[in-house]
PDB file of C-alpha atoms in Angstrom:
ATOM      1  CA  ASP K   1     -14.255  -7.322 -12.795  1.00  0.00           C
ATOM      2  CA  ALA K   2     -11.477  -4.794 -12.584  1.00  0.00           C
ATOM      3  CA  MET K   3     -12.164  -2.218  -9.892  1.00  0.00           C
ATOM      4  CA  VAL K   4      -9.039  -0.049 -10.010  1.00  0.00           C
ATOM      5  CA  ILE K   5      -7.372   0.132 -13.380  1.00  0.00           C
ATOM      6  CA  GLN K   6      -3.997   1.628 -14.128  1.00  0.00           C
ATOM      7  CA  ASN K   7      -2.569   2.426 -17.517  1.00  0.00           C
ATOM      8  CA  PRO K   8      -0.091   1.753 -18.788  1.00  0.00           C
ATOM      9  CA  ARG K   9       1.212  -1.199 -16.782  1.00  0.00           C
ATOM     10  CA  TYR K  10       4.758  -0.446 -17.928  1.00  0.00           C
ATOM     11  CA  GLN K  11       6.079   2.933 -18.946  1.00  0.00           C
ATOM     12  CA  VAL K  12       9.518   3.821 -20.196  1.00  0.00           C
ATOM     13  CA  THR K  13      10.415   7.476 -20.394  1.00  0.00           C
ATOM     14  CA  GLN K  14      13.550   9.456 -20.965  1.00  0.00           C
ATOM     15  CA  PHE K  15      15.268  11.539 -18.348  1.00  0.00           C
ATOM     16  CA  GLY K  16      13.479  14.884 -18.186  1.00  0.00           C
ATOM     17  CA  LYS K  17      10.617  13.908 -20.497  1.00  0.00           C
ATOM     18  CA  PRO K  18       7.186  14.490 -18.933  1.00  0.00           C
ATOM     19  CA  VAL K  19       5.080  11.439 -18.344  1.00  0.00           C
ATOM     20  CA  THR K  20       1.481  10.884 -17.242  1.00  0.00           C
ATOM     21  CA  LEU K  21       0.157   7.801 -15.513  1.00  0.00           C
ATOM     22  CA  SER K  22      -3.565   7.175 -15.288  1.00  0.00           C
ATOM     23  CA  CYS K  23      -5.890   5.497 -12.847  1.00  0.00           C
ATOM     24  CA  SER K  24      -9.593   4.811 -13.057  1.00  0.00           C
ATOM     25  CA  GLN K  25     -12.007   3.200 -10.639  1.00  0.00           C
ATOM     26  CA  THR K  26     -15.436   1.626 -10.864  1.00  0.00           C
ATOM     27  CA  LEU K  27     -16.020   1.640  -7.098  1.00  0.00           C
ATOM     28  CA  ASN K  28     -17.294   5.210  -6.862  1.00  0.00           C
ATOM     29  CA  HIS K  29     -14.991   5.777  -3.903  1.00  0.00           C
ATOM     30  CA  ASN K  30     -14.462   9.243  -2.518  1.00  0.00           C
ATOM     31  CA  VAL K  31     -10.750   8.966  -1.955  1.00  0.00           C
ATOM     32  CA  MET K  32      -8.017   8.267  -4.492  1.00  0.00           C
ATOM     33  CA  TYR K  33      -4.359   7.923  -3.573  1.00  0.00           C
ATOM     34  CA  TRP K  34      -1.057   7.773  -5.405  1.00  0.00           C
ATOM     35  CA  TYR K  35       1.829   5.836  -3.900  1.00  0.00           C
ATOM     36  CA  GLN K  36       5.401   5.360  -5.019  1.00  0.00           C
ATOM     37  CA  GLN K  37       6.993   2.016  -4.198  1.00  0.00           C
ATOM     38  CA  LYS K  38      10.630   1.195  -4.779  1.00  0.00           C
ATOM     39  CA  SER K  39      12.088  -2.279  -4.578  1.00  0.00           C
ATOM     40  CA  SER K  40      11.872  -3.839  -1.096  1.00  0.00           C
ATOM     41  CA  GLN K  41      10.442  -0.636   0.354  1.00  0.00           C
ATOM     42  CA  ALA K  42       7.067   0.339   1.715  1.00  0.00           C
ATOM     43  CA  PRO K  43       4.619   2.162  -0.524  1.00  0.00           C
ATOM     44  CA  LYS K  44       5.112   5.881   0.066  1.00  0.00           C
ATOM     45  CA  LEU K  45       2.072   8.114  -0.134  1.00  0.00           C
ATOM     46  CA  LEU K  46       2.565  10.992  -2.572  1.00  0.00           C
ATOM     47  CA  PHE K  47      -0.867  12.609  -2.376  1.00  0.00           C
ATOM     48  CA  HIS K  48      -4.545  11.916  -2.190  1.00  0.00           C
ATOM     49  CA  TYR K  49      -7.859  13.379  -3.286  1.00  0.00           C
ATOM     50  CA  TYR K  50     -10.930  13.366  -1.124  1.00  0.00           C
ATOM     51  CA  ASP K  51     -13.534  14.080  -3.767  1.00  0.00           C
ATOM     52  CA  LYS K  52     -12.055  17.205  -5.383  1.00  0.00           C
ATOM     53  CA  ASP K  53      -9.943  18.229  -2.410  1.00  0.00           C
ATOM     54  CA  PHE K  54      -6.272  17.639  -3.088  1.00  0.00           C
ATOM     55  CA  ASN K  55      -3.752  16.927  -0.343  1.00  0.00           C
ATOM     56  CA  ASN K  56      -0.055  16.793  -1.052  1.00  0.00           C
ATOM     57  CA  GLU K  57       2.253  15.019   1.385  1.00  0.00           C
ATOM     58  CA  ALA K  58       4.841  17.412   2.776  1.00  0.00           C
ATOM     59  CA  ASP K  59       7.796  15.512   1.344  1.00  0.00           C
ATOM     60  CA  THR K  60       6.380  14.927  -2.138  1.00  0.00           C
ATOM     61  CA  PRO K  61       8.654  16.653  -4.659  1.00  0.00           C
ATOM     62  CA  ASP K  62       7.186  19.489  -6.748  1.00  0.00           C
ATOM     63  CA  ASN K  63       8.053  17.389  -9.788  1.00  0.00           C
ATOM     64  CA  PHE K  64       4.985  15.285  -9.028  1.00  0.00           C
ATOM     65  CA  GLN K  65       1.530  16.657  -9.766  1.00  0.00           C
ATOM     66  CA  SER K  66      -1.909  15.147  -9.881  1.00  0.00           C
ATOM     67  CA  ARG K  67      -5.286  15.794 -11.458  1.00  0.00           C
ATOM     68  CA  ARG K  68      -8.690  14.351 -10.729  1.00  0.00           C
ATOM     69  CA  PRO K  69     -11.110  15.545 -13.426  1.00  0.00           C
ATOM     70  CA  ASN K  70     -13.986  13.431 -12.094  1.00  0.00           C
ATOM     71  CA  THR K  71     -14.761  10.774  -9.487  1.00  0.00           C
ATOM     72  CA  SER K  72     -13.559   7.929 -11.653  1.00  0.00           C
ATOM     73  CA  PHE K  73     -10.237   9.170 -12.940  1.00  0.00           C
ATOM     74  CA  CYS K  74      -7.014  10.386 -11.418  1.00  0.00           C
ATOM     75  CA  PHE K  75      -3.714  11.184 -13.108  1.00  0.00           C
ATOM     76  CA  LEU K  76      -0.149  11.380 -11.902  1.00  0.00           C
ATOM     77  CA  ASP K  77       2.064  13.773 -13.844  1.00  0.00           C
ATOM     78  CA  ILE K  78       5.818  13.674 -13.469  1.00  0.00           C
ATOM     79  CA  ARG K  79       7.083  16.874 -15.037  1.00  0.00           C
ATOM     80  CA  SER K  80      10.764  16.063 -15.367  1.00  0.00           C
ATOM     81  CA  PRO K  81      11.494  12.461 -14.426  1.00  0.00           C
ATOM     82  CA  GLY K  82      14.856  11.723 -12.931  1.00  0.00           C
ATOM     83  CA  LEU K  83      16.574   8.369 -12.607  1.00  0.00           C
ATOM     84  CA  GLY K  84      15.513   8.292  -8.960  1.00  0.00           C
ATOM     85  CA  ASP K  85      11.855   8.367  -9.977  1.00  0.00           C
ATOM     86  CA  ALA K  86      12.019   4.882 -11.434  1.00  0.00           C
ATOM     87  CA  ALA K  87       9.591   2.890  -9.309  1.00  0.00           C
ATOM     88  CA  MET K  88       6.224   1.197  -9.170  1.00  0.00           C
ATOM     89  CA  TYR K  89       3.401   3.742  -8.950  1.00  0.00           C
ATOM     90  CA  LEU K  90       0.312   2.459  -7.237  1.00  0.00           C
ATOM     91  CA  CYS K  91      -3.116   4.021  -7.338  1.00  0.00           C
ATOM     92  CA  ALA K  92      -5.552   3.157  -4.577  1.00  0.00           C
ATOM     93  CA  THR K  93      -9.079   4.094  -3.622  1.00  0.00           C
ATOM     94  CA  SER K  94     -11.104   3.986  -0.447  1.00  0.00           C
ATOM     95  CA  ARG K  95     -14.625   4.881   0.485  1.00  0.00           C
ATOM     96  CA  GLU K  96     -13.419   7.045   3.362  1.00  0.00           C
ATOM     97  CA  GLY K  97     -10.005   7.838   4.778  1.00  0.00           C
ATOM     98  CA  ASP K  98     -10.020   5.104   7.388  1.00  0.00           C
ATOM     99  CA  SER K  99     -11.453   2.290   5.324  1.00  0.00           C
ATOM    100  CA  GLU K 100      -9.844  -0.462   3.324  1.00  0.00           C
ATOM    101  CA  GLN K 101      -7.821   0.668   0.351  1.00  0.00           C
ATOM    102  CA  TYR K 102      -8.172  -1.069  -2.991  1.00  0.00           C
ATOM    103  CA  PHE K 103      -5.088  -0.953  -5.139  1.00  0.00           C
ATOM    104  CA  GLY K 104      -4.659  -1.023  -8.859  1.00  0.00           C
ATOM    105  CA  PRO K 105      -2.035  -3.313 -10.406  1.00  0.00           C
ATOM    106  CA  GLY K 106       0.469  -0.482 -10.603  1.00  0.00           C
ATOM    107  CA  THR K 107       2.512   1.143 -13.339  1.00  0.00           C
ATOM    108  CA  ARG K 108       6.176   0.268 -13.397  1.00  0.00           C
ATOM    109  CA  LEU K 109       8.110   3.324 -14.546  1.00  0.00           C
ATOM    110  CA  THR K 110      11.568   3.072 -16.040  1.00  0.00           C
ATOM    111  CA  VAL K 111      13.608   6.227 -16.668  1.00  0.00           C
ATOM    112  CA  THR K 112      16.399   5.962 -19.205  1.00  0.00           C
TER     113      THR K 112
ATOM    114  CA  ARG U   1      12.661   5.895  14.793  1.00  0.00           C
ATOM    115  CA  LYS U   2      10.471   4.751  11.912  1.00  0.00           C
ATOM    116  CA  GLU U   3       6.739   5.150  12.359  1.00  0.00           C
ATOM    117  CA  VAL U   4       6.192   1.489  11.536  1.00  0.00           C
ATOM    118  CA  GLU U   5       8.817  -1.200  11.949  1.00  0.00           C
ATOM    119  CA  GLN U   6       8.704  -4.746  10.743  1.00  0.00           C
ATOM    120  CA  ASP U   7      11.264  -7.523  10.686  1.00  0.00           C
ATOM    121  CA  PRO U   8      12.095  -7.712   6.971  1.00  0.00           C
ATOM    122  CA  GLY U   9      12.829 -11.437   7.154  1.00  0.00           C
ATOM    123  CA  PRO U  10      12.862 -13.447   5.058  1.00  0.00           C
ATOM    124  CA  PHE U  11      11.131 -16.101   7.061  1.00  0.00           C
ATOM    125  CA  ASN U  12      11.742 -19.485   5.481  1.00  0.00           C
ATOM    126  CA  VAL U  13       9.328 -22.111   6.814  1.00  0.00           C
ATOM    127  CA  PRO U  14       8.210 -25.567   5.720  1.00  0.00           C
ATOM    128  CA  GLU U  15       4.648 -26.259   4.717  1.00  0.00           C
ATOM    129  CA  GLY U  16       2.428 -26.812   7.719  1.00  0.00           C
ATOM    130  CA  ALA U  17       4.496 -24.622  10.015  1.00  0.00           C
ATOM    131  CA  THR U  18       3.130 -21.847  12.197  1.00  0.00           C
ATOM    132  CA  VAL U  19       4.755 -18.468  11.714  1.00  0.00           C
ATOM    133  CA  ALA U  20       4.247 -15.155  13.485  1.00  0.00           C
ATOM    134  CA  PHE U  21       5.074 -11.616  12.448  1.00  0.00           C
ATOM    135  CA  ASN U  22       5.186  -8.556  14.646  1.00  0.00           C
ATOM    136  CA  CYS U  23       4.947  -4.917  13.780  1.00  0.00           C
ATOM    137  CA  THR U  24       5.665  -2.030  16.135  1.00  0.00           C
ATOM    138  CA  TYR U  25       4.458   1.516  15.688  1.00  0.00           C
ATOM    139  CA  SER U  26       5.404   4.792  17.292  1.00  0.00           C
ATOM    140  CA  ASN U  27       2.286   6.919  16.872  1.00  0.00           C
ATOM    141  CA  SER U  28       0.044   6.243  19.851  1.00  0.00           C
ATOM    142  CA  ALA U  29      -2.768   8.104  18.078  1.00  0.00           C
ATOM    143  CA  SER U  30      -2.968   5.450  15.368  1.00  0.00           C
ATOM    144  CA  GLN U  31      -6.585   4.618  14.878  1.00  0.00           C
ATOM    145  CA  SER U  32      -6.914   1.639  12.555  1.00  0.00           C
ATOM    146  CA  PHE U  33      -4.637  -1.238  11.789  1.00  0.00           C
ATOM    147  CA  PHE U  34      -4.449  -3.648   8.898  1.00  0.00           C
ATOM    148  CA  TRP U  35      -2.373  -6.443   7.452  1.00  0.00           C
ATOM    149  CA  TYR U  36      -1.951  -6.391   3.688  1.00  0.00           C
ATOM    150  CA  ARG U  37      -0.379  -9.056   1.556  1.00  0.00           C
ATOM    151  CA  GLN U  38       1.768  -8.211  -1.470  1.00  0.00           C
ATOM    152  CA  ASP U  39       2.906 -10.816  -3.956  1.00  0.00           C
ATOM    153  CA  CYS U  40       6.079 -10.232  -5.943  1.00  0.00           C
ATOM    154  CA  ARG U  41       5.619  -7.344  -8.395  1.00  0.00           C
ATOM    155  CA  LYS U  42       1.911  -7.141  -7.621  1.00  0.00           C
ATOM    156  CA  GLU U  43      -0.252  -4.667  -5.742  1.00  0.00           C
ATOM    157  CA  PRO U  44      -0.990  -4.908  -2.002  1.00  0.00           C
ATOM    158  CA  LYS U  45      -4.264  -6.553  -1.057  1.00  0.00           C
ATOM    159  CA  LEU U  46      -6.042  -6.422   2.276  1.00  0.00           C
ATOM    160  CA  LEU U  47      -5.555  -9.577   4.297  1.00  0.00           C
ATOM    161  CA  MET U  48      -7.386  -8.531   7.424  1.00  0.00           C
ATOM    162  CA  SER U  49      -8.180  -5.643   9.712  1.00  0.00           C
ATOM    163  CA  VAL U  50      -6.829  -5.787  13.254  1.00  0.00           C
ATOM    164  CA  TYR U  51      -8.963  -5.097  16.282  1.00  0.00           C
ATOM    165  CA  SER U  52      -8.132  -4.748  19.960  1.00  0.00           C
ATOM    166  CA  SER U  53     -10.165  -7.841  20.674  1.00  0.00           C
ATOM    167  CA  GLY U  54      -8.184  -9.794  18.120  1.00  0.00           C
ATOM    168  CA  ASN U  55      -9.649 -11.393  15.061  1.00  0.00           C
ATOM    169  CA  GLU U  56      -9.320 -14.639  13.217  1.00  0.00           C
ATOM    170  CA  ASP U  57      -9.945 -15.592   9.627  1.00  0.00           C
ATOM    171  CA  GLY U  58      -9.322 -19.251   8.965  1.00  0.00           C
ATOM    172  CA  ARG U  59      -5.620 -19.913   9.432  1.00  0.00           C
ATOM    173  CA  PHE U  60      -4.855 -16.258  10.112  1.00  0.00           C
ATOM    174  CA  THR U  61      -5.063 -14.532  13.488  1.00  0.00           C
ATOM    175  CA  ALA U  62      -4.319 -10.862  14.107  1.00  0.00           C
ATOM    176  CA  GLN U  63      -3.815  -9.158  17.438  1.00  0.00           C
ATOM    177  CA  LEU U  64      -3.420  -5.560  18.530  1.00  0.00           C
ATOM    178  CA  ASN U  65      -1.680  -4.473  21.708  1.00  0.00           C
ATOM    179  CA  ARG U  66      -2.192  -0.748  22.112  1.00  0.00           C
ATOM    180  CA  ALA U  67      -0.315  -0.536  25.406  1.00  0.00           C
ATOM    181  CA  SER U  68       2.846  -1.925  23.863  1.00  0.00           C
ATOM    182  CA  GLN U  69       2.107  -0.454  20.424  1.00  0.00           C
ATOM    183  CA  TYR U  70       2.422  -3.528  18.317  1.00  0.00           C
ATOM    184  CA  ILE U  71       0.299  -5.714  16.117  1.00  0.00           C
ATOM    185  CA  SER U  72       0.877  -9.312  15.215  1.00  0.00           C
ATOM    186  CA  LEU U  73      -0.107 -11.793  12.551  1.00  0.00           C
ATOM    187  CA  LEU U  74      -0.100 -15.530  13.112  1.00  0.00           C
ATOM    188  CA  ILE U  75      -0.333 -17.948  10.218  1.00  0.00           C
ATOM    189  CA  ARG U  76      -1.068 -21.549  11.053  1.00  0.00           C
ATOM    190  CA  ASP U  77      -0.599 -24.568   8.799  1.00  0.00           C
ATOM    191  CA  SER U  78       1.380 -22.559   6.229  1.00  0.00           C
ATOM    192  CA  LYS U  79       0.702 -23.227   2.552  1.00  0.00           C
ATOM    193  CA  LEU U  80       2.984 -22.675  -0.402  1.00  0.00           C
ATOM    194  CA  SER U  81       0.537 -20.029  -1.560  1.00  0.00           C
ATOM    195  CA  ASP U  82       1.158 -18.026   1.619  1.00  0.00           C
ATOM    196  CA  SER U  83       4.575 -17.032   0.251  1.00  0.00           C
ATOM    197  CA  ALA U  84       4.405 -13.258  -0.068  1.00  0.00           C
ATOM    198  CA  THR U  85       5.361 -10.035   1.667  1.00  0.00           C
ATOM    199  CA  TYR U  86       3.126  -9.066   4.569  1.00  0.00           C
ATOM    200  CA  LEU U  87       2.687  -5.346   5.133  1.00  0.00           C
ATOM    201  CA  CYS U  88       1.659  -3.794   8.408  1.00  0.00           C
ATOM    202  CA  VAL U  89      -0.517  -0.740   7.773  1.00  0.00           C
ATOM    203  CA  LEU U  90      -1.699   2.005  10.111  1.00  0.00           C
ATOM    204  CA  TYR U  91      -4.256   4.726   9.673  1.00  0.00           C
ATOM    205  CA  THR U  92      -3.336   7.693  11.842  1.00  0.00           C
ATOM    206  CA  GLY U  93      -6.135  10.068  10.888  1.00  0.00           C
ATOM    207  CA  GLY U  94      -6.551  12.766   8.269  1.00  0.00           C
ATOM    208  CA  PHE U  95      -6.226  10.291   5.396  1.00  0.00           C
ATOM    209  CA  LYS U  96      -2.727   9.439   6.566  1.00  0.00           C
ATOM    210  CA  THR U  97      -1.962   5.782   5.978  1.00  0.00           C
ATOM    211  CA  ILE U  98       1.474   4.458   6.803  1.00  0.00           C
ATOM    212  CA  PHE U  99       2.842   1.211   5.432  1.00  0.00           C
ATOM    213  CA  GLY U 100       5.582  -0.856   6.928  1.00  0.00           C
ATOM    214  CA  ALA U 101       8.294  -2.105   4.610  1.00  0.00           C
ATOM    215  CA  GLY U 102       6.957  -5.627   4.927  1.00  0.00           C
ATOM    216  CA  THR U 103       8.059  -9.043   6.090  1.00  0.00           C
ATOM    217  CA  ARG U 104       8.906 -11.591   3.428  1.00  0.00           C
ATOM    218  CA  LEU U 105       7.667 -15.136   3.900  1.00  0.00           C
ATOM    219  CA  PHE U 106       8.794 -18.143   1.905  1.00  0.00           C
ATOM    220  CA  VAL U 107       6.940 -21.392   2.479  1.00  0.00           C
ATOM    221  CA  LYS U 108       8.753 -24.426   1.122  1.00  0.00           C
ATOM    222  CA  ALA U 109       7.536 -27.912   0.324  1.00  0.00           C
TER     223      ALA U 109
END
């Protein structure tokens, strides 16, 4: 029973071509997070939603945007992908901010 | 100084060995602590929460030392399936969760 689903699992986009990654959850959790993880590095939090309240990390580039149209879905938009944006993008959910986070399988983004 | 520091390893151990990982953190206001496991090219999954009193789950024991600002993970009787990257994770409040870069473990037959 998938709890956090990410689509697509692999995404190839061209330099500068907008791309959208999606995440859905069946856990009815309040909080949804987007992380960027590059090879051999820690996941880096980009932003999170608590319900409809959006919080952007201070060092998240403006190139990254997010939408959460309802409790179940959250999207990551990269407006103009650069080569440095190639990474694994992980979506996670939690019931509250201090509780266990459940991760989706990730979307591996390649920028050509 | 990084907010969370872990020895990247890799730790190469034979099956049945006991192995310990440490993680140090700089934010004394950190509230909750976790160990996550991440297999190669997969998502992180919660291994265990870490409490001041220490906690044990089968072969795994986690400890928290607030005074010295570190947490530890001990794995006894290592299995091949324990091979993974172990991530130290801190919750510092305000939905701020900080991941360490992880310690890689290889268990060999």
